[in-house]
Coordinates of C-alpha atoms in Angstrom, one line a residue:
M1 CA -37.8 -76.2 271.8
M2 CA -35.8 -75.2 268.8
A3 CA -32.6 -73.2 269.2
T4 CA -32.9 -69.5 268.4
P5 CA -30.6 -67.7 265.9
A6 CA -29.1 -65.8 268.9
Q7 CA -28.3 -69.2 270.5
W8 CA -26.7 -70.4 267.3
A9 CA -24.7 -67.2 267.0
R10 CA -23.4 -67.5 270.6
G11 CA -22.6 -71.2 270.0
Y12 CA -20.5 -70.3 267.0
A13 CA -18.8 -67.5 268.9
R14 CA -18.0 -69.8 271.8
Q15 CA -16.5 -72.4 269.5
A16 CA -14.5 -69.7 267.7
R17 CA -12.9 -68.7 271.0
A18 CA -12.1 -72.3 271.9
D19 CA -10.6 -72.9 268.4
F20 CA -8.6 -69.6 268.6
Q21 CA -7.3 -70.5 272.1
S22 CA -6.3 -74.0 270.8
W23 CA -4.5 -72.3 267.9
Q24 CA -2.7 -69.9 270.3
A25 CA -1.7 -72.9 272.5
I26 CA 0.0 -74.7 269.6
E27 CA 0.9 -72.0 267.1
S28 CA 4.5 -71.8 268.1
D29 CA 5.0 -75.5 269.0
E30 CA 7.5 -76.9 266.6
I31 CA 6.2 -80.5 267.3
V32 CA 2.7 -79.6 266.1
R33 CA 2.6 -79.8 262.3
P34 CA 1.7 -76.7 260.3
C35 CA -1.5 -78.3 259.0
H36 CA -2.8 -78.9 262.5
R37 CA -1.9 -75.3 263.6
M38 CA -3.7 -73.9 260.5
L39 CA -6.7 -76.1 261.0
F40 CA -7.5 -74.4 264.3
L41 CA -7.0 -70.9 262.9
Q42 CA -9.2 -71.7 259.9
M43 CA -11.9 -73.0 262.1
A44 CA -11.8 -70.0 264.5
C45 CA -12.1 -67.6 261.6
E46 CA -15.0 -69.5 260.0
K47 CA -17.0 -69.8 263.2
L48 CA -16.5 -66.1 264.1
C49 CA -17.8 -65.2 260.6
K50 CA -20.8 -67.5 261.0
A51 CA -21.6 -66.1 264.4
R52 CA -21.6 -62.5 263.0
L53 CA -23.6 -63.5 259.9
I54 CA -26.3 -65.1 262.0
E55 CA -26.3 -62.1 264.3
A56 CA -26.9 -59.9 261.2
G57 CA -29.9 -62.0 260.1
T58 CA -28.6 -64.9 258.1
P59 CA -30.6 -68.0 259.0
P60 CA -28.4 -70.5 260.9
E61 CA -29.3 -73.3 258.5
A62 CA -27.9 -71.2 255.6
V63 CA -24.4 -71.2 257.1
Q64 CA -24.4 -74.8 258.1
T65 CA -24.2 -76.1 254.6
S66 CA -20.9 -74.6 253.5
H67 CA -17.4 -73.8 254.8
G68 CA -16.9 -70.8 252.4
Y69 CA -17.6 -68.2 255.0
V70 CA -14.3 -66.5 255.6
A71 CA -13.0 -64.7 252.5
N72 CA -15.9 -62.2 252.3
P73 CA -17.1 -61.8 255.9
L74 CA -13.7 -61.8 257.8
P75 CA -12.4 -58.5 256.4
I76 CA -15.8 -56.9 257.3
V77 CA -15.5 -58.3 260.9
I78 CA -11.9 -57.1 261.3
R79 CA -12.9 -53.7 259.9
A80 CA -15.8 -53.4 262.3
Q81 CA -13.4 -54.4 265.2
L82 CA -11.0 -51.6 264.2
E83 CA -13.8 -49.1 264.0
F84 CA -15.0 -50.3 267.5
M85 CA -11.5 -49.7 268.8
G86 CA -11.6 -46.2 267.4
Q87 CA -8.8 -46.8 264.9
D88 CA -8.3 -44.6 261.8
L89 CA -9.2 -46.9 259.0
R90 CA -7.0 -44.9 256.5
A91 CA -4.0 -45.5 258.8
K92 CA -5.0 -49.2 258.8
A93 CA -5.3 -49.6 255.1
G94 CA -2.3 -52.0 255.0
L95 CA -3.8 -54.2 257.7
L96 CA -7.2 -54.2 255.9
T97 CA -5.5 -55.2 252.6
F98 CA -3.6 -57.9 254.4
T99 CA -6.8 -59.1 256.0
R100 CA -8.5 -59.5 252.6
H101 CA -5.6 -61.5 251.4
I102 CA -5.2 -63.8 254.4
A103 CA -9.0 -64.3 254.6
A104 CA -9.0 -65.7 251.1
E105 CA -6.1 -68.0 251.9
I106 CA -7.7 -69.2 255.2
E107 CA -10.9 -70.0 253.4
I108 CA -9.0 -72.2 250.9
M109 CA -7.5 -74.2 253.7
N110 CA -10.9 -75.9 254.2
P111 CA -11.1 -79.1 252.1
A112 CA -14.5 -78.2 250.8
V113 CA -13.2 -75.0 249.2
D114 CA -10.8 -75.5 246.3
R115 CA -11.4 -72.6 243.9
N116 CA -12.9 -74.8 241.1
G117 CA -10.0 -77.3 241.2
Q118 CA -7.3 -74.5 241.1
R119 CA -6.3 -74.9 244.8
P120 CA -7.0 -78.4 246.1
D121 CA -4.5 -77.9 249.0
N122 CA -6.1 -78.0 252.4
C123 CA -5.1 -78.5 256.0
E124 CA -7.1 -81.6 256.7
Y125 CA -7.1 -84.2 254.0
P126 CA -4.7 -85.6 251.3
W127 CA -5.5 -84.4 247.8
V128 CA -4.4 -85.1 244.2
D129 CA -3.1 -82.3 242.0
R130 CA -3.6 -81.8 238.3
A131 CA -0.7 -84.1 237.5
Q132 CA -2.3 -86.8 239.7
N133 CA 0.3 -86.5 242.4
L134 CA -0.9 -87.2 245.9
H135 CA -0.1 -84.6 248.5
S136 CA -0.6 -84.7 252.2
P137 CA -1.2 -81.7 254.4
L138 CA 1.6 -83.0 256.6
D139 CA 4.1 -82.1 253.8
W140 CA 2.6 -78.8 252.7
A141 CA 3.8 -75.3 253.5
F142 CA 0.7 -73.2 254.2
S143 CA 1.0 -69.6 253.0
P144 CA -1.2 -68.2 255.8
L145 CA 1.4 -69.5 258.3
Q146 CA 4.1 -67.6 256.5
L147 CA 1.9 -64.5 256.1
L148 CA 1.3 -64.4 259.9
L149 CA 5.0 -64.0 260.4
G150 CA 5.1 -60.8 258.2
R151 CA 4.5 -57.2 259.0
F152 CA 0.7 -57.3 259.6
G153 CA 0.4 -60.8 260.9
P154 CA 0.8 -60.1 264.7
T155 CA -1.7 -57.2 264.5
F156 CA -4.2 -59.3 262.5
V157 CA -4.0 -62.1 265.2
K158 CA -4.5 -59.5 268.0
V159 CA -7.5 -57.9 266.3
L160 CA -9.0 -61.3 265.4
G161 CA -8.8 -62.3 269.1
L162 CA -10.4 -59.1 270.2
A163 CA -13.2 -59.6 267.6
I164 CA -13.9 -63.0 268.9
D165 CA -14.0 -61.7 272.5
R166 CA -16.3 -58.8 271.5
A167 CA -18.6 -61.2 269.7
L168 CA -19.0 -63.3 272.8
E169 CA -19.7 -60.2 274.9
E170 CA -22.3 -58.9 272.5
L171 CA -24.0 -62.2 272.0
Q172 CA -24.7 -63.0 275.6

C-alpha cells in the first residue's frame, strides 16, 4: 500500500520536530561547530515547510526533488502560527520582516541552493568561490546564526517551535 499525502505530511512534521530538538540540544554548545548547528535548523525549517505544503495539496513527490522550500513557505507558516496565537500582525511586522530575511538565508544554507552561483556557501559541503578558493563550512560564519542572536531571533525560534508542534497536532 502506497503512503498517503497525509502520512507524508506527518512524516515530514515528525522529522522537523526531531531536527528542531536536535538543534535546540546543540545550538548553544560551543564545541559543536556553527555549520552543524545550522544544518539542523535548516533541515527543521525545510521539513516543516514541506509538511505544510503537502497538507495544502502539493503532491509529496513534488517536494522530494528540491531543497528550495524555505524562503517562500516559511514566512507564511510563521504568519499562520502568529494568527493562530491571536497575535496582532501589524504589531508583529518586524518579526515578519525578520522571518522573510532569515528564511531566505536558511534556504541558502542547503548545498543544493546557491542563488545561481552568487551564494555557494552552505552548511554541509566544501565549495569553491568565484576566485577558485576552496572554503569549508567549518570555517564559515553563518549569517542566520548571528541573526538569531538579534532582536527578533528568540521570538522567531519560539514561534518556529510552536509551528512545528501545531503541525504535528493537526496532522495526526
